[in-house]
mmCIF file with all atom_site columns, C-alpha atoms in Angstrom:
data_model
loop_
_atom_site.group_PDB
_atom_site.id
_atom_site.type_symbol
_atom_site.label_atom_id
_atom_site.label_alt_id
_atom_site.label_comp_id
_atom_site.label_asym_id
_atom_site.label_entity_id
_atom_site.label_seq_id
_atom_site.pdbx_PDB_ins_code
_atom_site.Cartn_x
_atom_site.Cartn_y
_atom_site.Cartn_z
_atom_site.occupancy
_atom_site.B_iso_or_equiv
_atom_site.pdbx_formal_charge
_atom_site.auth_seq_id
_atom_site.auth_comp_id
_atom_site.auth_asym_id
_atom_site.auth_atom_id
_atom_site.pdbx_PDB_model_num
ATOM 1   C CA . MET A 1 1   ? -16.374 -3.727  -1.191  1.00 61.00 ? 66  MET A CA 1
ATOM 2   C CA . THR A 1 2   ? -14.389 -0.993  -3.350  1.00 82.00 ? 67  THR A CA 1
ATOM 3   C CA . ALA A 1 3   ? -11.416 -0.851  -1.016  1.00 87.00 ? 68  ALA A CA 1
ATOM 4   C CA . LEU A 1 4   ? -10.822 -4.998  -1.280  1.00 89.00 ? 69  LEU A CA 1
ATOM 5   C CA . ALA A 1 5   ? -10.961 -4.562  -4.850  1.00 88.00 ? 70  ALA A CA 1
ATOM 6   C CA . ASP A 1 6   ? -8.418  -1.802  -4.939  1.00 90.00 ? 71  ASP A CA 1
ATOM 7   C CA . LEU A 1 7   ? -5.921  -3.896  -2.823  1.00 91.00 ? 72  LEU A CA 1
ATOM 8   C CA . LEU A 1 8   ? -6.430  -6.768  -5.142  1.00 91.00 ? 73  LEU A CA 1
ATOM 9   C CA . LEU A 1 9   ? -5.368  -4.477  -8.021  1.00 90.00 ? 74  LEU A CA 1
ATOM 10  C CA . MET A 1 10  ? -2.311  -3.487  -5.678  1.00 91.00 ? 75  MET A CA 1
ATOM 11  C CA . MET A 1 11  ? -1.262  -6.911  -5.456  1.00 92.00 ? 76  MET A CA 1
ATOM 12  C CA . VAL A 1 12  ? -1.528  -7.244  -9.326  1.00 92.00 ? 77  VAL A CA 1
ATOM 13  C CA . VAL A 1 13  ? 0.999   -4.583  -9.613  1.00 92.00 ? 78  VAL A CA 1
ATOM 14  C CA . VAL A 1 14  ? 3.324   -5.712  -6.400  1.00 92.00 ? 79  VAL A CA 1
ATOM 15  C CA . LEU A 1 15  ? 3.446   -9.259  -8.355  1.00 93.00 ? 80  LEU A CA 1
ATOM 16  C CA . ASP A 1 16  ? 4.464   -7.404  -11.556 1.00 91.00 ? 81  ASP A CA 1
ATOM 17  C CA . LEU A 1 17  ? 7.295   -5.684  -10.242 1.00 91.00 ? 82  LEU A CA 1
ATOM 18  C CA . PHE A 1 18  ? 8.048   -9.366  -8.715  1.00 93.00 ? 83  PHE A CA 1
ATOM 19  C CA . ILE A 1 19  ? 7.810   -10.605 -11.943 1.00 90.00 ? 84  ILE A CA 1
ATOM 20  C CA . VAL A 1 20  ? 10.407  -7.995  -13.240 1.00 88.00 ? 85  VAL A CA 1
ATOM 21  C CA . ALA A 1 21  ? 12.720  -8.489  -10.368 1.00 87.00 ? 86  ALA A CA 1
ATOM 22  C CA . THR A 1 22  ? 12.845  -11.989 -10.688 1.00 86.00 ? 87  THR A CA 1
ATOM 23  C CA . SER A 1 23  ? 14.998  -14.398 -12.901 1.00 81.00 ? 88  SER A CA 1
ATOM 24  C CA . ARG A 1 24  ? 13.184  -17.249 -12.586 1.00 85.00 ? 89  ARG A CA 1
ATOM 25  C CA . LEU A 1 25  ? 11.078  -18.251 -14.937 1.00 87.00 ? 90  LEU A CA 1
ATOM 26  C CA . THR A 1 26  ? 9.112   -21.110 -12.838 1.00 89.00 ? 91  THR A CA 1
ATOM 27  C CA . ALA A 1 27  ? 8.392   -17.798 -10.356 1.00 90.00 ? 92  ALA A CA 1
ATOM 28  C CA . CYS A 1 28  ? 7.055   -16.115 -13.012 1.00 91.00 ? 93  CYS A CA 1
ATOM 29  C CA . ILE A 1 29  ? 4.609   -18.205 -14.307 1.00 93.00 ? 94  ILE A CA 1
ATOM 30  C CA . ARG A 1 30  ? 3.536   -18.758 -10.837 1.00 95.00 ? 95  ARG A CA 1
ATOM 31  C CA . SER A 1 31  ? 2.879   -15.304 -10.049 1.00 95.00 ? 96  SER A CA 1
ATOM 32  C CA . THR A 1 32  ? 0.983   -14.634 -13.389 1.00 95.00 ? 97  THR A CA 1
ATOM 33  C CA . ALA A 1 33  ? -0.900  -17.598 -12.423 1.00 96.00 ? 98  ALA A CA 1
ATOM 34  C CA . LEU A 1 34  ? -1.549  -15.742 -8.728  1.00 95.00 ? 99  LEU A CA 1
ATOM 35  C CA . GLN A 1 35  ? -2.596  -12.574 -11.127 1.00 94.00 ? 100 GLN A CA 1
ATOM 36  C CA . GLY A 1 36  ? -5.049  -14.539 -13.033 1.00 94.00 ? 101 GLY A CA 1
ATOM 37  C CA . ALA A 1 37  ? -6.747  -15.500 -9.814  1.00 95.00 ? 102 ALA A CA 1
ATOM 38  C CA . ALA A 1 38  ? -6.786  -12.599 -8.423  1.00 93.00 ? 103 ALA A CA 1
ATOM 39  C CA . LEU A 1 39  ? -8.477  -10.832 -11.604 1.00 92.00 ? 104 LEU A CA 1
ATOM 40  C CA . ALA A 1 40  ? -10.664 -13.907 -11.476 1.00 93.00 ? 105 ALA A CA 1
ATOM 41  C CA . VAL A 1 41  ? -12.090 -12.671 -7.723  1.00 91.00 ? 106 VAL A CA 1
ATOM 42  C CA . LEU A 1 42  ? -12.218 -9.061  -9.217  1.00 89.00 ? 107 LEU A CA 1
ATOM 43  C CA . PRO A 1 43  ? -15.798 -9.128  -10.714 1.00 85.00 ? 108 PRO A CA 1
ATOM 44  C CA . LEU A 1 44  ? -17.339 -10.734 -7.671  1.00 85.00 ? 109 LEU A CA 1
ATOM 45  C CA . LEU A 1 45  ? -15.778 -7.789  -5.780  1.00 85.00 ? 110 LEU A CA 1
ATOM 46  C CA . LEU A 1 46  ? -17.053 -5.186  -8.428  1.00 82.00 ? 111 LEU A CA 1
ATOM 47  C CA . TRP A 1 47  ? -20.858 -6.816  -8.880  1.00 78.00 ? 112 TRP A CA 1
ATOM 48  C CA . ARG A 1 48  ? -23.580 -4.564  -8.020  1.00 73.00 ? 113 ARG A CA 1
ATOM 49  C CA . PRO A 1 49  ? -26.903 -6.559  -7.532  1.00 72.00 ? 114 PRO A CA 1
ATOM 50  C CA . ASP A 1 50  ? -28.566 -3.585  -10.237 1.00 72.00 ? 115 ASP A CA 1
ATOM 51  C CA . ALA A 1 51  ? -25.827 -4.105  -12.979 1.00 67.00 ? 116 ALA A CA 1
ATOM 52  C CA . ALA A 1 52  ? -26.933 -5.377  -16.283 1.00 69.00 ? 117 ALA A CA 1
ATOM 53  C CA . GLY A 1 53  ? -26.003 -9.572  -17.106 1.00 68.00 ? 118 GLY A CA 1
ATOM 54  C CA . GLY A 1 54  ? -26.660 -10.627 -13.969 1.00 74.00 ? 119 GLY A CA 1
ATOM 55  C CA . TRP A 1 55  ? -24.876 -13.769 -12.109 1.00 79.00 ? 120 TRP A CA 1
ATOM 56  C CA . GLY A 1 56  ? -24.427 -15.628 -15.413 1.00 80.00 ? 121 GLY A CA 1
ATOM 57  C CA . HIS A 1 57  ? -22.051 -12.704 -16.945 1.00 80.00 ? 122 HIS A CA 1
ATOM 58  C CA . LEU A 1 58  ? -20.491 -12.882 -13.732 1.00 82.00 ? 123 LEU A CA 1
ATOM 59  C CA . VAL A 1 59  ? -19.780 -16.575 -13.979 1.00 84.00 ? 124 VAL A CA 1
ATOM 60  C CA . VAL A 1 60  ? -18.647 -16.548 -17.280 1.00 88.00 ? 125 VAL A CA 1
ATOM 61  C CA . MET A 1 61  ? -16.524 -13.663 -16.567 1.00 87.00 ? 126 MET A CA 1
ATOM 62  C CA . GLY A 1 62  ? -14.872 -14.761 -13.230 1.00 89.00 ? 127 GLY A CA 1
ATOM 63  C CA . GLY A 1 63  ? -14.687 -18.242 -14.336 1.00 92.00 ? 128 GLY A CA 1
ATOM 64  C CA . GLY A 1 64  ? -13.290 -18.147 -17.861 1.00 92.00 ? 129 GLY A CA 1
ATOM 65  C CA . THR A 1 65  ? -10.715 -15.844 -16.417 1.00 92.00 ? 130 THR A CA 1
ATOM 66  C CA . LEU A 1 66  ? -9.288  -18.469 -13.561 1.00 93.00 ? 131 LEU A CA 1
ATOM 67  C CA . ALA A 1 67  ? -9.889  -21.425 -16.032 1.00 95.00 ? 132 ALA A CA 1
ATOM 68  C CA . LEU A 1 68  ? -7.659  -19.760 -18.403 1.00 95.00 ? 133 LEU A CA 1
ATOM 69  C CA . LYS A 1 69  ? -5.274  -17.428 -16.987 1.00 94.00 ? 134 LYS A CA 1
ATOM 70  C CA . ALA A 1 70  ? -5.024  -18.796 -13.467 1.00 94.00 ? 135 ALA A CA 1
ATOM 71  C CA . LEU A 1 71  ? -5.229  -22.496 -14.746 1.00 96.00 ? 136 LEU A CA 1
ATOM 72  C CA . LEU A 1 72  ? -4.522  -23.800 -18.088 1.00 97.00 ? 137 LEU A CA 1
ATOM 73  C CA . ILE A 1 73  ? -1.985  -20.892 -19.366 1.00 96.00 ? 138 ILE A CA 1
ATOM 74  C CA . PRO A 1 74  ? -0.006  -21.331 -16.463 1.00 96.00 ? 139 PRO A CA 1
ATOM 75  C CA . ALA A 1 75  ? -0.133  -25.511 -16.446 1.00 97.00 ? 140 ALA A CA 1
ATOM 76  C CA . LEU A 1 76  ? 1.026   -25.561 -20.455 1.00 96.00 ? 141 LEU A CA 1
ATOM 77  C CA . LEU A 1 77  ? 3.768   -23.066 -19.709 1.00 94.00 ? 142 LEU A CA 1
ATOM 78  C CA . LEU A 1 78  ? 4.772   -25.155 -16.445 1.00 93.00 ? 143 LEU A CA 1
ATOM 79  C CA . ARG A 1 79  ? 5.113   -27.877 -18.774 1.00 95.00 ? 144 ARG A CA 1
ATOM 80  C CA . ALA A 1 80  ? 6.968   -26.459 -21.734 1.00 93.00 ? 145 ALA A CA 1
ATOM 81  C CA . VAL A 1 81  ? 9.637   -25.314 -19.228 1.00 90.00 ? 146 VAL A CA 1
ATOM 82  C CA . ARG A 1 82  ? 9.678   -28.777 -17.562 1.00 90.00 ? 147 ARG A CA 1
ATOM 83  C CA . ASP A 1 83  ? 9.894   -30.319 -21.398 1.00 93.00 ? 148 ASP A CA 1
ATOM 84  C CA . ALA A 1 84  ? 12.532  -28.011 -22.390 1.00 89.00 ? 149 ALA A CA 1
ATOM 85  C CA . ASN A 1 85  ? 14.498  -29.057 -19.568 1.00 86.00 ? 150 ASN A CA 1
ATOM 86  C CA . VAL A 1 86  ? 15.124  -25.213 -18.212 1.00 81.00 ? 151 VAL A CA 1
ATOM 87  C CA . ARG A 1 87  ? 17.298  -24.199 -15.464 1.00 71.00 ? 152 ARG A CA 1
ATOM 88  C CA . ARG A 1 88  ? 18.189  -20.759 -14.640 1.00 67.00 ? 153 ARG A CA 1
ATOM 89  C CA . GLU A 1 89  ? 15.910  -19.052 -17.430 1.00 66.00 ? 154 GLU A CA 1
ATOM 90  C CA . VAL A 1 90  ? 15.975  -15.194 -17.673 1.00 66.00 ? 155 VAL A CA 1
ATOM 91  C CA . GLU A 1 91  ? 18.966  -13.284 -19.078 1.00 71.00 ? 156 GLU A CA 1
ATOM 92  C CA . PRO A 1 92  ? 18.354  -9.269  -18.311 1.00 72.00 ? 157 PRO A CA 1
ATOM 93  C CA . PHE A 1 93  ? 19.252  -6.730  -20.951 1.00 79.00 ? 158 PHE A CA 1
ATOM 94  C CA . VAL A 1 94  ? 19.796  -4.028  -18.108 1.00 81.00 ? 159 VAL A CA 1
ATOM 95  C CA . SER A 1 95  ? 20.738  -4.599  -14.678 1.00 83.00 ? 160 SER A CA 1
ATOM 96  C CA . LEU A 1 96  ? 17.707  -5.694  -11.895 1.00 82.00 ? 161 LEU A CA 1
ATOM 97  C CA . HIS A 1 97  ? 17.984  -2.281  -10.159 1.00 86.00 ? 162 HIS A CA 1
ATOM 98  C CA . LEU A 1 98  ? 17.634  -0.603  -13.421 1.00 90.00 ? 163 LEU A CA 1
ATOM 99  C CA . SER A 1 99  ? 14.744  -2.659  -14.185 1.00 87.00 ? 164 SER A CA 1
ATOM 100 C CA . VAL A 1 100 ? 12.993  -2.751  -11.259 1.00 88.00 ? 165 VAL A CA 1
ATOM 101 C CA . LEU A 1 101 ? 13.256  1.301   -11.000 1.00 92.00 ? 166 LEU A CA 1
ATOM 102 C CA . ILE A 1 102 ? 11.973  1.751   -14.830 1.00 91.00 ? 167 ILE A CA 1
ATOM 103 C CA . ALA A 1 103 ? 8.781   -0.688  -13.760 1.00 90.00 ? 168 ALA A CA 1
ATOM 104 C CA . THR A 1 104 ? 8.111   1.302   -10.506 1.00 90.00 ? 169 THR A CA 1
ATOM 105 C CA . VAL A 1 105 ? 8.315   4.248   -12.627 1.00 94.00 ? 170 VAL A CA 1
ATOM 106 C CA . LEU A 1 106 ? 6.102   3.401   -15.436 1.00 91.00 ? 171 LEU A CA 1
ATOM 107 C CA . ALA A 1 107 ? 3.471   1.674   -12.814 1.00 88.00 ? 172 ALA A CA 1
ATOM 108 C CA . GLY A 1 108 ? 3.765   5.222   -10.873 1.00 89.00 ? 173 GLY A CA 1
ATOM 109 C CA . VAL A 1 109 ? 3.418   7.156   -14.584 1.00 92.00 ? 174 VAL A CA 1
ATOM 110 C CA . SER A 1 110 ? 0.374   4.938   -15.096 1.00 86.00 ? 175 SER A CA 1
ATOM 111 C CA . PHE A 1 111 ? -1.697  5.713   -12.211 1.00 83.00 ? 176 PHE A CA 1
#
């Protein structure tokens, strides 16, 4: 189970690097929603039968994360982008290569 959790967390880090590398706001929002879904599954992978809190705590954590981070917030953001009629959205302060390099170095430092 821990190997699956590690794989899931690595997917979250790769999605973070994708967010840094893309200039499309809708792609950023959708990848953030995918991160939310991955983080909602994480308590299921890390749950142990002898853990305090039981299934109720697991359902609240996973379900709340899925409802808010994976469904509600991205839906509201996508609606705001649609209502504002935004096409190509993100203007970088630094070049694409430098921003990806900085994000990769920071992810490495965090590990």
